[in-house]
Amino acid sequence: MDRKKLVVIGGDAAGMSAASKVRRSQPDWEIVVYERSPHTSYSACGIPYLIGGIVEAASSLIARSPETFWEKHQIQAKTRHEVEKIDPKKKRVMVKNLATQRTGWETYDYLLIATGTSPIRPEIPGVQAQGVFSLSTLQSGILAKNYVTANQPKRAVIVGGGYIGLEMAEALLERGLSVSLIDRNEQVMGTLDKDMGLLVSHYLEDQGVQLFLEESLTKIQTDAAQKVCAVETDKRTLDAELVILGIGVKPNSELAADAGIQLCDSGTIAVNDRMETSEPGIWAAGDCASSRHLLKNKDIFISLGTVANKHGLVAGSVIASEKATFPGVLGTAITKFKDMEIARTGLSETEAVALAIPYQKTTIESSTIARYYPGSGKITVKLLCRKDNGLVLGAQIAGAQGAAKRIDTVVAAIQGKLTVQDLVYLDLAYAPPFSGVWDPIQIAARQLV
Amino acid sequence: MDRKKLVVIGGDAAGMSAASKVRRSQPDWEIVVYERSPHTSYSACGIPYLIGGIVEAASSLIARSPETFWEKHQIQAKTRHEVEKIDPKKKRVMVKNLATQRTGWETYDYLLIATGTSPIRPEIPGVQAQGVFSLSTLQSGILAKNYVTANQPKRAVIVGGGYIGLEMAEALLERGLSVSLIDRNEQVMGTLDKDMGLLVSHYLEDQGVQLFLEESLTKIQTDAAQKVCAVETDKRTLDAELVILGIGVKPNSELAADAGIQLCDSGTIAVNDRMETSEPGIWAAGDCASSRHLLKNKDIFISLGTVANKHGLVAGSVIASEKATFPGVLGTAITKFKDMEIARTGLSETEAVALAIPYQKTTIESSTIARYYPGSGKITVKLLCRKDNGLVLGAQIAGAQGAAKRIDTVVAAIQGKLTVQDLVYLDLAYAPPFSGVWDPIQIAARQLV
């Protein structure tokens, strides 16, 4: 029997889902996963809720531990092991055991790179101070939570108004901190158009977040104990005992680049729809690998657990000699801040303009469910379609409970190449506790027809 | 200028949305709507919530009154007017004013029949007793509510475990009544497969509804005041001071049939995708008109406000000489009983078997949102696809808050001719408060691939 050996670099969503898929298809293969952090398969998206205390135990964010992977799936998940070099010619990787600091070569038949991302940390004075956190790994989340518990900060500054920024703002408000948010753009939520981002900005302010837009962080001030005590922007100084950096992440692709593997302009590892890199026998998956944007028709960098899992499933299938292809992404995203849900998919107006795609747009206001039914709330939907043929291009939603997950209908519509006319007559589900007779998505579509 | 006259028979969803559409396109036409009940444009779907007290005022179920239609849209909506005959040759209708009992002929250039449905009342002794209600019109809902308030019944029997039956069971439990439910089938919710219906049956029992399945109502017993005091089935006698008949509705198509207009086997008025009947110059829309089922490829009877609105929009557009076609329905439906949400679309397994369509099926259990996030609940998804090419055929969902509206993703997937393979890789929205990394729909799709 031909017993192959799969080595996976990175033990989170993409890596472990690929490893699990290979195990299901190839019960006899040797599968080894190297993970430099102490944890496997955790929900990075849950970290803000851990710090906010909405989720109590860090352990509840871990889907499966290394022990479980071994006992149930005979997958060796070696945490605190860092891969330092890939040698594609000799089909081997150099691995350092971070506990013992010992280094050695390990061979592979198949290699999957699933190294994820690292948070971008601005090169400004004081960024290494205690009390400054960028949340990427579960470990960083635990450290931040412990810091907050131990130091009981009163004032927090969040830098960056993206998903992490909003979720952390909610978490810290819940804990009773006063929260300021700095963003260098005109609005928070840069993946939304300005008009939709404005709705979110207003709501943040309503709920007590102090917004400082079109400002950039320039310095972090520290006290004698090297703890953060204030931040400076290009316009002002804000006292703060806690700083959260949510200004984005970058793909961990240096290891691949050093091995001669081709990267994309976005810095991700270039892969085809089978997740194969430029180097035979080496796959890449998850945040570090490129994704094809179905409407932009180019490879983009996207950092999302759901995409990582799909990458992993495809990579694992192909490695195990099964047929699978990853069709691409639409840039779908969803988040909430207190009672406002926010979602987007496909092209924003800004993106349609940049791509010179002829488009029509509308923005409607409606109610999440029948207006007379208790719990009904406001929902705003911005919908875009092609001007020439009516094909749905994208949507942005902001609204009360039940608003945002409606984006999935638009996702399926785009992927199924439906027009706004089709959307109008889609047989969507209606009953008063769930929707008006015309779903808000359809009200927007009617405007466009 | 050519000032045409549109006459509409029936002033609810289909009729009024058609009239409104014609008004928007043809500002000068005369538009007259005859409605035999006292109300226009109300939400029949809201009636159970009115009786349960979740919705307080009957008036809040009325979208627009006859006065509003006249003042804002110059549409004459004549309530308590019944059309008794259609004379297609002379393009006129015979109308009786129910207040004065006077009858006269009214001419039209275009006629729309939107006569809706009538509840089916079993021909059994006692069915006319006081305290026996079948809820179809707002008027019947108001009468039932008043009866409950005046008589304070303690025990209710609901006949029929469909949407109305479940919603009324919830409403009456809320009001503190003891509730029994009789259904002649093995399970409640006959539009679900047996396995899914069983989940609902169990939950109804858990929540205190006494279920009597595979039983038929045979008689209603009355007291000296001609009020209901008990019901008899083929197996037992149940004391009850209130009886709700929810055993279905039939299309009001006699008026059309009498005028020589063609009906379908289902008893609905036969229409093409422009809502044209067999008689030139006469359209039909809403519950009384047929709908093409996109997967069954035949005309079916469907009674739903959302379909009626779409019918009305198409009929109004075509009457006003605009292009519009109604593509058809998928039999989508949604409801809730207390904390359980229920939805279905497309073909059930029972329907696929009956149509001899080769299918594959799976049923999965998952969580509505990330398991570690507060408010996570159980969701069961049954998904069907074609065996030969993997095209999505249908889904049934039962679960906690947030479960059921996910059916819309499947609706768009079916209409966009996506396969289960496509569903697996759909870029659906994920964040812990909204979903697991794999949406439950995708977990089911993965099982089928």
Tab-separated table of N, CA, C and O in Angstrom, chain A residues 104-137:
chain	number	residue	atom	x	y	z
A	104	GLY	N	14.748	20.726	13.096
A	104	GLY	CA	15.093	19.569	12.283
A	104	GLY	C	14.300	19.562	10.988
A	104	GLY	O	13.339	20.300	10.843
A	105	TRP	N	14.736	18.743	10.052
A	105	TRP	CA	14.029	18.631	8.770
A	105	TRP	C	12.981	17.525	8.844
A	105	TRP	O	13.220	16.480	9.440
A	106	GLU	N	11.838	17.783	8.242
A	106	GLU	CA	10.783	16.764	8.138
A	106	GLU	C	10.377	16.659	6.676
A	106	GLU	O	10.132	17.671	6.031
A	107	THR	N	10.283	15.470	6.162
A	107	THR	CA	9.907	15.291	4.759
A	107	THR	C	8.389	15.233	4.595
A	107	THR	O	7.655	15.036	5.551
A	108	TYR	N	7.985	15.427	3.355
A	108	TYR	CA	6.550	15.311	3.033
A	108	TYR	C	6.386	14.773	1.617
A	108	TYR	O	7.302	14.889	0.798
A	109	ASP	N	5.222	14.211	1.364
A	109	ASP	CA	4.832	13.909	-0.019
A	109	ASP	C	3.973	15.048	-0.563
A	109	ASP	O	4.084	15.430	-1.708
A	110	TYR	N	3.103	15.535	0.325
A	110	TYR	CA	2.249	16.669	-0.029
A	110	TYR	C	2.406	17.722	1.048
A	110	TYR	O	2.479	17.382	2.230
A	111	LEU	N	2.411	18.975	0.637
A	111	LEU	CA	2.555	20.050	1.618
A	111	LEU	C	1.427	21.054	1.438
A	111	LEU	O	1.129	21.474	0.317
A	112	LEU	N	0.809	21.418	2.542
A	112	LEU	CA	-0.213	22.467	2.502
A	112	LEU	C	0.241	23.641	3.367
A	112	LEU	O	0.564	23.461	4.549
A	113	ILE	N	0.286	24.816	2.766
A	113	ILE	CA	0.645	26.028	3.503
A	113	ILE	C	-0.653	26.725	3.924
A	113	ILE	O	-1.455	27.118	3.081
A	114	ALA	N	-0.844	26.838	5.230
A	114	ALA	CA	-2.062	27.476	5.745
A	114	ALA	C	-1.650	28.350	6.924
A	114	ALA	O	-2.043	28.146	8.062
A	115	THR	N	-0.812	29.323	6.588
A	115	THR	CA	-0.121	30.085	7.632
A	115	THR	C	-0.893	31.317	8.097
A	115	THR	O	-0.437	32.041	8.979
A	116	GLY	N	-2.040	31.581	7.474
A	116	GLY	CA	-2.903	32.654	7.969
A	116	GLY	C	-2.354	34.050	7.780
A	116	GLY	O	-1.672	34.337	6.790
A	117	THR	N	-2.639	34.910	8.741
A	117	THR	CA	-2.276	36.324	8.629
A	117	THR	C	-1.578	36.799	9.885
A	117	THR	O	-1.566	36.122	10.905
A	118	SER	N	-1.008	37.979	9.790
A	118	SER	CA	-0.526	38.691	10.977
A	118	SER	C	-1.145	40.070	10.992
A	118	SER	O	-1.348	40.670	9.925
A	119	PRO	N	-1.456	40.575	12.185
A	119	PRO	CA	-2.015	41.926	12.245
A	119	PRO	C	-0.993	42.956	11.809
A	119	PRO	O	0.204	42.797	12.057
A	120	ILE	N	-1.482	43.987	11.134
A	120	ILE	CA	-0.609	45.103	10.769
A	120	ILE	C	-0.442	45.979	12.002
A	120	ILE	O	-1.429	46.387	12.634
A	121	ARG	N	0.797	46.238	12.370
A	121	ARG	CA	1.077	47.133	13.510
A	121	ARG	C	1.802	48.345	12.953
A	121	ARG	O	2.818	48.214	12.291
A	122	PRO	N	1.238	49.519	13.189
A	122	PRO	CA	1.855	50.721	12.625
A	122	PRO	C	3.234	50.960	13.254
A	122	PRO	O	3.439	50.671	14.431
A	123	GLU	N	4.144	51.494	12.456
A	123	GLU	CA	5.493	51.747	12.988
A	123	GLU	C	5.519	53.126	13.614
A	123	GLU	O	5.998	54.096	13.023
A	124	ILE	N	4.985	53.193	14.823
A	124	ILE	CA	4.932	54.476	15.521
A	124	ILE	C	5.527	54.297	16.905
A	124	ILE	O	5.586	53.180	17.419
A	125	PRO	N	5.958	55.390	17.499
A	125	PRO	CA	6.537	55.278	18.846
A	125	PRO	C	5.510	54.724	19.832
A	125	PRO	O	4.343	55.118	19.808
A	126	GLY	N	5.933	53.803	20.663
A	126	GLY	CA	5.091	53.311	21.747
A	126	GLY	C	4.209	52.139	21.406
A	126	GLY	O	3.459	51.642	22.250
A	127	VAL	N	4.289	51.647	20.149
A	127	VAL	CA	3.350	50.601	19.741
A	127	VAL	C	3.571	49.298	20.514
A	127	VAL	O	2.682	48.454	20.584
A	128	GLN	N	4.764	49.144	21.101
A	128	GLN	CA	5.052	47.936	21.875
A	128	GLN	C	4.627	48.051	23.341
A	128	GLN	O	4.853	47.139	24.133
A	129	ALA	N	4.007	49.169	23.685
A	129	ALA	CA	3.646	49.389	25.098
A	129	ALA	C	2.698	48.311	25.612
A	129	ALA	O	1.968	47.704	24.837
A	130	GLN	N	2.713	48.129	26.926
A	130	GLN	CA	1.722	47.231	27.519
A	130	GLN	C	0.342	47.867	27.385
A	130	GLN	O	0.189	49.077	27.539
A	131	GLY	N	-0.633	47.045	27.140
A	131	GLY	CA	-1.997	47.567	27.009
A	131	GLY	C	-2.364	47.892	25.572
A	131	GLY	O	-3.460	48.373	25.309
A	132	VAL	N	-1.461	47.603	24.636
A	132	VAL	CA	-1.761	47.790	23.207
A	132	VAL	C	-1.889	46.399	22.576
A	132	VAL	O	-0.942	45.607	22.642
A	133	PHE	N	-3.046	46.119	22.029
A	133	PHE	CA	-3.292	44.776	21.513
A	133	PHE	C	-3.784	44.813	20.075
A	133	PHE	O	-4.596	45.653	19.713
A	134	SER	N	-3.259	43.896	19.289
A	134	SER	CA	-3.895	43.624	18.005
A	134	SER	C	-4.326	42.173	18.079
A	134	SER	O	-3.539	41.300	18.384
A	135	LEU	N	-5.570	41.939	17.819
A	135	LEU	CA	-6.153	40.636	18.099
A	135	LEU	C	-6.113	39.763	16.875
A	135	LEU	O	-6.847	39.983	15.918
A	136	SER	N	-5.267	38.771	16.885
A	136	SER	CA	-5.187	37.896	15.727
A	136	SER	C	-5.325	36.449	16.173
A	136	SER	O	-6.171	35.716	15.694
A	137	THR	N	-4.512	36.060	17.131
A	137	THR	CA	-4.556	34.679	17.588
A	137	THR	C	-5.377	34.592	18.874
A	137	THR	O	-5.610	35.580	19.562
